[in-house]
Short mmCIF file of C-alpha atoms (C1' of nucleotides) in Angstrom, two decimals:
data_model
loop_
_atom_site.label_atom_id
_atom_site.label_comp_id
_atom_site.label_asym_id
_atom_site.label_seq_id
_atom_site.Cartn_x
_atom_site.Cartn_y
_atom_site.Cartn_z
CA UNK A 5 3.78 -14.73 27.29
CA UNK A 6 4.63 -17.50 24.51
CA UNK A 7 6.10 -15.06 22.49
CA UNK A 8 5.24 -16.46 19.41
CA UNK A 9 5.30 -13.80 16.57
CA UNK A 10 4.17 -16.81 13.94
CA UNK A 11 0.55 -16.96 15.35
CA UNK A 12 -0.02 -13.73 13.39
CA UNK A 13 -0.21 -15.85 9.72
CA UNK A 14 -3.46 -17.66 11.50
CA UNK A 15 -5.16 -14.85 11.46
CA UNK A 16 -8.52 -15.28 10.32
CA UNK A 17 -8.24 -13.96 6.74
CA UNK A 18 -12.25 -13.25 6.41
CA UNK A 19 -11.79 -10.89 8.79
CA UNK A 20 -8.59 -9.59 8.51
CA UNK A 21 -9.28 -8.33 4.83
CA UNK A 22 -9.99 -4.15 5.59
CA UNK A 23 -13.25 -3.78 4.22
CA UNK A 24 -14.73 -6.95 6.05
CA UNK A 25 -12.67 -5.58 9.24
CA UNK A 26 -14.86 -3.04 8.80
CA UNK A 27 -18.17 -4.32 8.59
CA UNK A 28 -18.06 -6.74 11.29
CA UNK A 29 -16.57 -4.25 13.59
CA UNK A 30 -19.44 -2.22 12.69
CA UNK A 31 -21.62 -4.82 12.94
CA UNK A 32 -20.30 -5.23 16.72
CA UNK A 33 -21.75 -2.02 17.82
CA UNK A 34 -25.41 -2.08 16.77
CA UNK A 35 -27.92 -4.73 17.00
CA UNK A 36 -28.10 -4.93 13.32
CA UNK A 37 -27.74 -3.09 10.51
CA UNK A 38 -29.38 -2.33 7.04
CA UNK A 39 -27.40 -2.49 3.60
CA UNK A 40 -27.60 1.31 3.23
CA UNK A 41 -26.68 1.86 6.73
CA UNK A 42 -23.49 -0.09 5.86
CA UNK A 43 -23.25 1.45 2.87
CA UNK A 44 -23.08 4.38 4.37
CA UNK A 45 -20.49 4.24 7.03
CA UNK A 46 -17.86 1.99 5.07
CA UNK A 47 -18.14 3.90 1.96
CA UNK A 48 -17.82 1.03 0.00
CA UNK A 49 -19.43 0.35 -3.30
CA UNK A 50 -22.91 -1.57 -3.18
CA UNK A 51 -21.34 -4.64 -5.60
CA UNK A 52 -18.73 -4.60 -2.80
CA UNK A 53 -20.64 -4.52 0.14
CA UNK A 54 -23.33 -6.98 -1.29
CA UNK A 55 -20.35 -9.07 -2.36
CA UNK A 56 -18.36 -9.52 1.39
CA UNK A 57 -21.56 -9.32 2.82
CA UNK A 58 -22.16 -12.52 1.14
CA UNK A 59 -18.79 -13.88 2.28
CA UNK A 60 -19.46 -13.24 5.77
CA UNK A 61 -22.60 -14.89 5.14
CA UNK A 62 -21.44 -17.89 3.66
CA UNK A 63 -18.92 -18.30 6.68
CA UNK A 64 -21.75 -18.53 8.87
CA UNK A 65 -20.51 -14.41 10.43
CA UNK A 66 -23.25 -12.52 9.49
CA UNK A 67 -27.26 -13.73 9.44
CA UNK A 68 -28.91 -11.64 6.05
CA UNK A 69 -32.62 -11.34 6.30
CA UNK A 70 -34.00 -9.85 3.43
CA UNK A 71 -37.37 -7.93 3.82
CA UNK A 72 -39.03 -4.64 2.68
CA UNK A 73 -39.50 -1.50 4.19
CA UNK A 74 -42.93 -0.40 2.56
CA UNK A 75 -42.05 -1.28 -1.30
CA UNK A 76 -38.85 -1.14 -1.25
CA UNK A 77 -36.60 -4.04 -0.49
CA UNK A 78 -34.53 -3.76 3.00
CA UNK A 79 -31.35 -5.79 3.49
CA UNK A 80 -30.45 -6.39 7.52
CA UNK A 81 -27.50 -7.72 8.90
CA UNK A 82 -26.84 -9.08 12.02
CA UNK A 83 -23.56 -10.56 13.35
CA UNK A 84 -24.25 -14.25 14.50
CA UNK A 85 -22.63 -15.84 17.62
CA UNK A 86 -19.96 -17.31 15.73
CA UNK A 87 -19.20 -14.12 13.75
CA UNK A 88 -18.91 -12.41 17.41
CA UNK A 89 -16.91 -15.23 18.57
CA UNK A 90 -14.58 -14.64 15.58
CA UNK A 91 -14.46 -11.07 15.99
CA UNK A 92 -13.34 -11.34 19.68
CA UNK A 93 -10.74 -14.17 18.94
CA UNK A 94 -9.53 -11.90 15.93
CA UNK A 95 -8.96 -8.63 18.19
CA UNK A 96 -6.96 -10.79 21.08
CA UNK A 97 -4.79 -12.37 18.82
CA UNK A 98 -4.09 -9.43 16.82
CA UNK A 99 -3.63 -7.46 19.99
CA UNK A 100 -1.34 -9.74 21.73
CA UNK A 101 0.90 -9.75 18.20
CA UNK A 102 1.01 -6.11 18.83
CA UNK A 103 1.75 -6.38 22.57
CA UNK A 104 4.89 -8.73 21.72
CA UNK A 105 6.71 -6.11 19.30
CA UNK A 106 6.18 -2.58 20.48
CA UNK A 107 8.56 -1.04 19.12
CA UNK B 12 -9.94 11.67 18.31
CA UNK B 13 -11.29 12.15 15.04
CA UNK B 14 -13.10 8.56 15.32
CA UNK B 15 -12.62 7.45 11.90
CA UNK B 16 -13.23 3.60 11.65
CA UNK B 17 -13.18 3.84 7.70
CA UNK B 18 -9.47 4.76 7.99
CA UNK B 19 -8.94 0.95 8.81
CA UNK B 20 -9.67 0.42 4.30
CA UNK B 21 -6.01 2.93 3.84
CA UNK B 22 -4.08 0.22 5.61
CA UNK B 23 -0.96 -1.10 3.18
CA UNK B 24 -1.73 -3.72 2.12
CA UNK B 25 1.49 -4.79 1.47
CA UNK B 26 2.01 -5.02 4.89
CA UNK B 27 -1.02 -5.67 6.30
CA UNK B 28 -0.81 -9.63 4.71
CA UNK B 29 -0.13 -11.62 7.92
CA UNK B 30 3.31 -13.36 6.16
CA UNK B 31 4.50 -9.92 5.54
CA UNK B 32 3.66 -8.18 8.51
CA UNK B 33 5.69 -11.43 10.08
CA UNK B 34 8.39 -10.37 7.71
CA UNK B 35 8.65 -6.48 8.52
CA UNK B 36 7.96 -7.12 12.43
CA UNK B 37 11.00 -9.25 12.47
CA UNK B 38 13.22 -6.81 10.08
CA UNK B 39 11.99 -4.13 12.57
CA UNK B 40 13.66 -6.02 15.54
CA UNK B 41 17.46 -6.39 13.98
CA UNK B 42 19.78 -4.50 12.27
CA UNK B 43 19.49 -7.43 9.31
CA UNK B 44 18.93 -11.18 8.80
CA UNK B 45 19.43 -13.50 6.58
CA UNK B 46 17.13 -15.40 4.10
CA UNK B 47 17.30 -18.77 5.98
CA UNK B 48 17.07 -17.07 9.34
CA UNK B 49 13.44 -15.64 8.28
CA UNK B 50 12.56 -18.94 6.80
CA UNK B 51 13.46 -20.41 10.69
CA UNK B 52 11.34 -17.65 12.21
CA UNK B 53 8.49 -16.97 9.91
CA UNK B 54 8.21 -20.69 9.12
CA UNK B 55 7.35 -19.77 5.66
CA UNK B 56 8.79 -22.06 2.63
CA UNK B 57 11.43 -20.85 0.53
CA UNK B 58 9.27 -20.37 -2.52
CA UNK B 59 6.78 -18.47 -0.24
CA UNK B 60 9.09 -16.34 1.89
CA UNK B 61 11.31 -15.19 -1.95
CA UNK B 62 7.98 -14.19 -2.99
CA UNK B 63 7.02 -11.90 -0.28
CA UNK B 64 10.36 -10.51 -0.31
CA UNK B 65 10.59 -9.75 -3.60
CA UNK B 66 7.55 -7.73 -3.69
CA UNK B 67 8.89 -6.06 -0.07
CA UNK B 68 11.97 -5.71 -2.04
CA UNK B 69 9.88 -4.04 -5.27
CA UNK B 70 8.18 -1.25 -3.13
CA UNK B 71 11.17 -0.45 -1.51
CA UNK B 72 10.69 -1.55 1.51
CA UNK B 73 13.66 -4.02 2.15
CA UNK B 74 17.13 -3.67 0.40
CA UNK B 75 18.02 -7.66 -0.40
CA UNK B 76 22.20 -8.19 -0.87
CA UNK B 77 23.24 -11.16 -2.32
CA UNK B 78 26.69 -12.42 -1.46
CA UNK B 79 28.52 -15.34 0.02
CA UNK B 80 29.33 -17.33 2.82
CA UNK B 81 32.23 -19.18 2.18
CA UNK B 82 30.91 -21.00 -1.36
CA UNK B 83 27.23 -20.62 -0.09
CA UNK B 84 24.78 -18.27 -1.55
CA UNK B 85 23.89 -15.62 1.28
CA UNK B 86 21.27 -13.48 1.18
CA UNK B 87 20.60 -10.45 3.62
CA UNK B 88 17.96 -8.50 4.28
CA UNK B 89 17.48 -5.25 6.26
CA UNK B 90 14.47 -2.67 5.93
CA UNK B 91 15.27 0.46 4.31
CA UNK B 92 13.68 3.81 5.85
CA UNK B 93 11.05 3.98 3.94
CA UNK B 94 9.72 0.01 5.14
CA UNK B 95 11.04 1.16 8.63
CA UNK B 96 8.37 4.15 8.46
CA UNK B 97 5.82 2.10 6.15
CA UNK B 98 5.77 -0.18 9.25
CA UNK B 99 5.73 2.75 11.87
CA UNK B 100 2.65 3.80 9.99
CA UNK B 101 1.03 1.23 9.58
CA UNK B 102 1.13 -0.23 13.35
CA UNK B 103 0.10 3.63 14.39
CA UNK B 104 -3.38 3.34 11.93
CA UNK B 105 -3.94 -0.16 13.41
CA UNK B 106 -3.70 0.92 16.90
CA UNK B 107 -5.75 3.45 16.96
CA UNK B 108 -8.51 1.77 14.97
CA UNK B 109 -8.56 -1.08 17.59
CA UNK B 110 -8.35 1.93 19.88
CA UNK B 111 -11.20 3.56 18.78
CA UNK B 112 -13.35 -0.10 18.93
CA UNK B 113 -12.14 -1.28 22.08
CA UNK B 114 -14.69 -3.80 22.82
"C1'" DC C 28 -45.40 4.72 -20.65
"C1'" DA C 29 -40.37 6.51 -21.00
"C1'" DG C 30 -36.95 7.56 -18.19
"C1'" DA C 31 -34.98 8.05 -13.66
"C1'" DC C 32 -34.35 6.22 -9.18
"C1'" DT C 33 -33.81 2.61 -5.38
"C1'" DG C 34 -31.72 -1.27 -3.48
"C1'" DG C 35 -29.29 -4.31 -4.41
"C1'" DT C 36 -26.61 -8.76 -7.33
"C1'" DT C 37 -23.65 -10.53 -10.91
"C1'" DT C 38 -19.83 -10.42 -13.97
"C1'" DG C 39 -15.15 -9.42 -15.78
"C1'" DT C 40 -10.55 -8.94 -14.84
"C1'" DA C 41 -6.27 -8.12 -12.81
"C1'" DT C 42 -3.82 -9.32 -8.56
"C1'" DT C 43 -2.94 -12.26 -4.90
"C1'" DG C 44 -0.93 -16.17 -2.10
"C1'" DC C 45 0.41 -20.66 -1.93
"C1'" DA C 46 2.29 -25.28 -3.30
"C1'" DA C 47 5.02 -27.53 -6.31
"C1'" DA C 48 8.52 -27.64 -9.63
"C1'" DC C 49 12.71 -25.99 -10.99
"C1'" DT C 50 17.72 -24.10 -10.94
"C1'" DA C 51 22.60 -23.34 -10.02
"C1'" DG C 52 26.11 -24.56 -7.52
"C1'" DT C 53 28.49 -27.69 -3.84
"C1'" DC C 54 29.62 -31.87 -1.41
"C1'" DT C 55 30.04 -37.01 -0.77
"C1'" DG C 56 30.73 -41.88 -1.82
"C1'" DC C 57 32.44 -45.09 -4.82
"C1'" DG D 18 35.32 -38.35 -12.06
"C1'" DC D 19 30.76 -38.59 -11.93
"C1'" DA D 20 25.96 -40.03 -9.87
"C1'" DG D 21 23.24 -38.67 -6.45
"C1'" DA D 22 22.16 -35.83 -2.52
"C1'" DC D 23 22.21 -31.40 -0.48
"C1'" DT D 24 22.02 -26.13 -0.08
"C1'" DA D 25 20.01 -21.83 -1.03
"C1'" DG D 26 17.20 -20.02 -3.19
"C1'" DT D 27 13.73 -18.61 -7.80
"C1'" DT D 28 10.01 -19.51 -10.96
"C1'" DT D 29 5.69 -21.39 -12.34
"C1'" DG D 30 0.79 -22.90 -12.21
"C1'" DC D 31 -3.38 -22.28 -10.43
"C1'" DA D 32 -7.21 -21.35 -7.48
"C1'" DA D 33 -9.07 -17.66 -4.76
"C1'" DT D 34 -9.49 -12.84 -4.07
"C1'" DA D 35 -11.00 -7.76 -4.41
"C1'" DC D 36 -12.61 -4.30 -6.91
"C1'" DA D 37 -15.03 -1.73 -10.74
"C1'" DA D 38 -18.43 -1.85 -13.92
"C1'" DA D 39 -22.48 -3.74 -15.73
"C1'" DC D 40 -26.70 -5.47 -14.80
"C1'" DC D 41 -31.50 -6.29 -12.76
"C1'" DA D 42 -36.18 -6.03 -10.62
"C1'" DG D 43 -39.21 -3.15 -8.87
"C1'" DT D 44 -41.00 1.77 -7.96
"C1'" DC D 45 -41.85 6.54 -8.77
"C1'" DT D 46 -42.47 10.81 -11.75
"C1'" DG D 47 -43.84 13.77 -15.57
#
DNA sequence: CAGACTGGTTTGTATTGCAAACTAGTCTGC
DNA sequence: GCAGACTAGTTTGCAATACAAACCAGTCTG
């Protein structure tokens, strides 16, 4: 084990913020998911959901594919390959931090 | 296991920011260490690593004593018992949210 | 056709995290 | 004895963030 505490400031900060945590580990258990789905199992606001939603977009994390259900518009989100990549890489490095200090 | 992934939002944030989790983890390990012994370890600069302890130091989390060595400035730093449970906590929430997601 | 509702997005603002500049005191060479 | 370099930090400037509140386009209801 390199025991090397100092990896844990290279941390991916898009996903280490809480609420994005969140999302994409949600994300990581369905195939996809709508807006109100998410919505409804982070509790977060809309404006904030819409608004990491769109950073997780912008990283290239998350796919958005805006339809409608009927009239009304529909909002789906899908982690991409790179945002599951991320996710994985996130969890081992975080995990291994752990694993060198338990206390 | 009252499989709460939302619980993962409550983390402190004062901790949870990778530098400062760095910080504590390494506080956590001795009785106390000095500020250019963190700067050695955390490989943070000095500007950066005053910062974070100052606001450790502001939410009571570490007690900061300045003295002297020899004509030198010396400062010390040791987590107080309410960092040394903020940590506890915090490490507990974490590990049970990536217990509850284990991929 | 006014007002409420749905499913979002945008905006305003206060807080951050970091790099760079600064400070106070000490040591060295000339 | 004083100019410049060094030590051990603190402060400042600024760009990026996270959150709440305001907004918006379209739909439904009385």
């Amino acid at each position: 084990m390199t025991d090397n505490l100092r990896r844990v400031t290279e941390l991916d900060r898009l996903i280490h913020e809480p609420a994005r945590l969140l999302i994409v580990t949600i994300l990581s258990s369905v195939e996809s998911a709508d807006f109100l789905f998410l919505q409804r199992e982070t509790g977060l606001t809309k404006g904030n959901l819409s608004a990491h939603l769109s950073k997780l977009e912008d990283a290239g994390y998350v796919k958005i594919h805006k339809t409608f259900k009927g009239k009304l518009p529909l909002t789906v989100c899908k982690l991409t390959a790179a945002g599951t990549k991320a996710v994985a890489q996130y969890r081992q490095q975080l995990q291994s931090f752990m694993e060198m200090t338990t206390q």
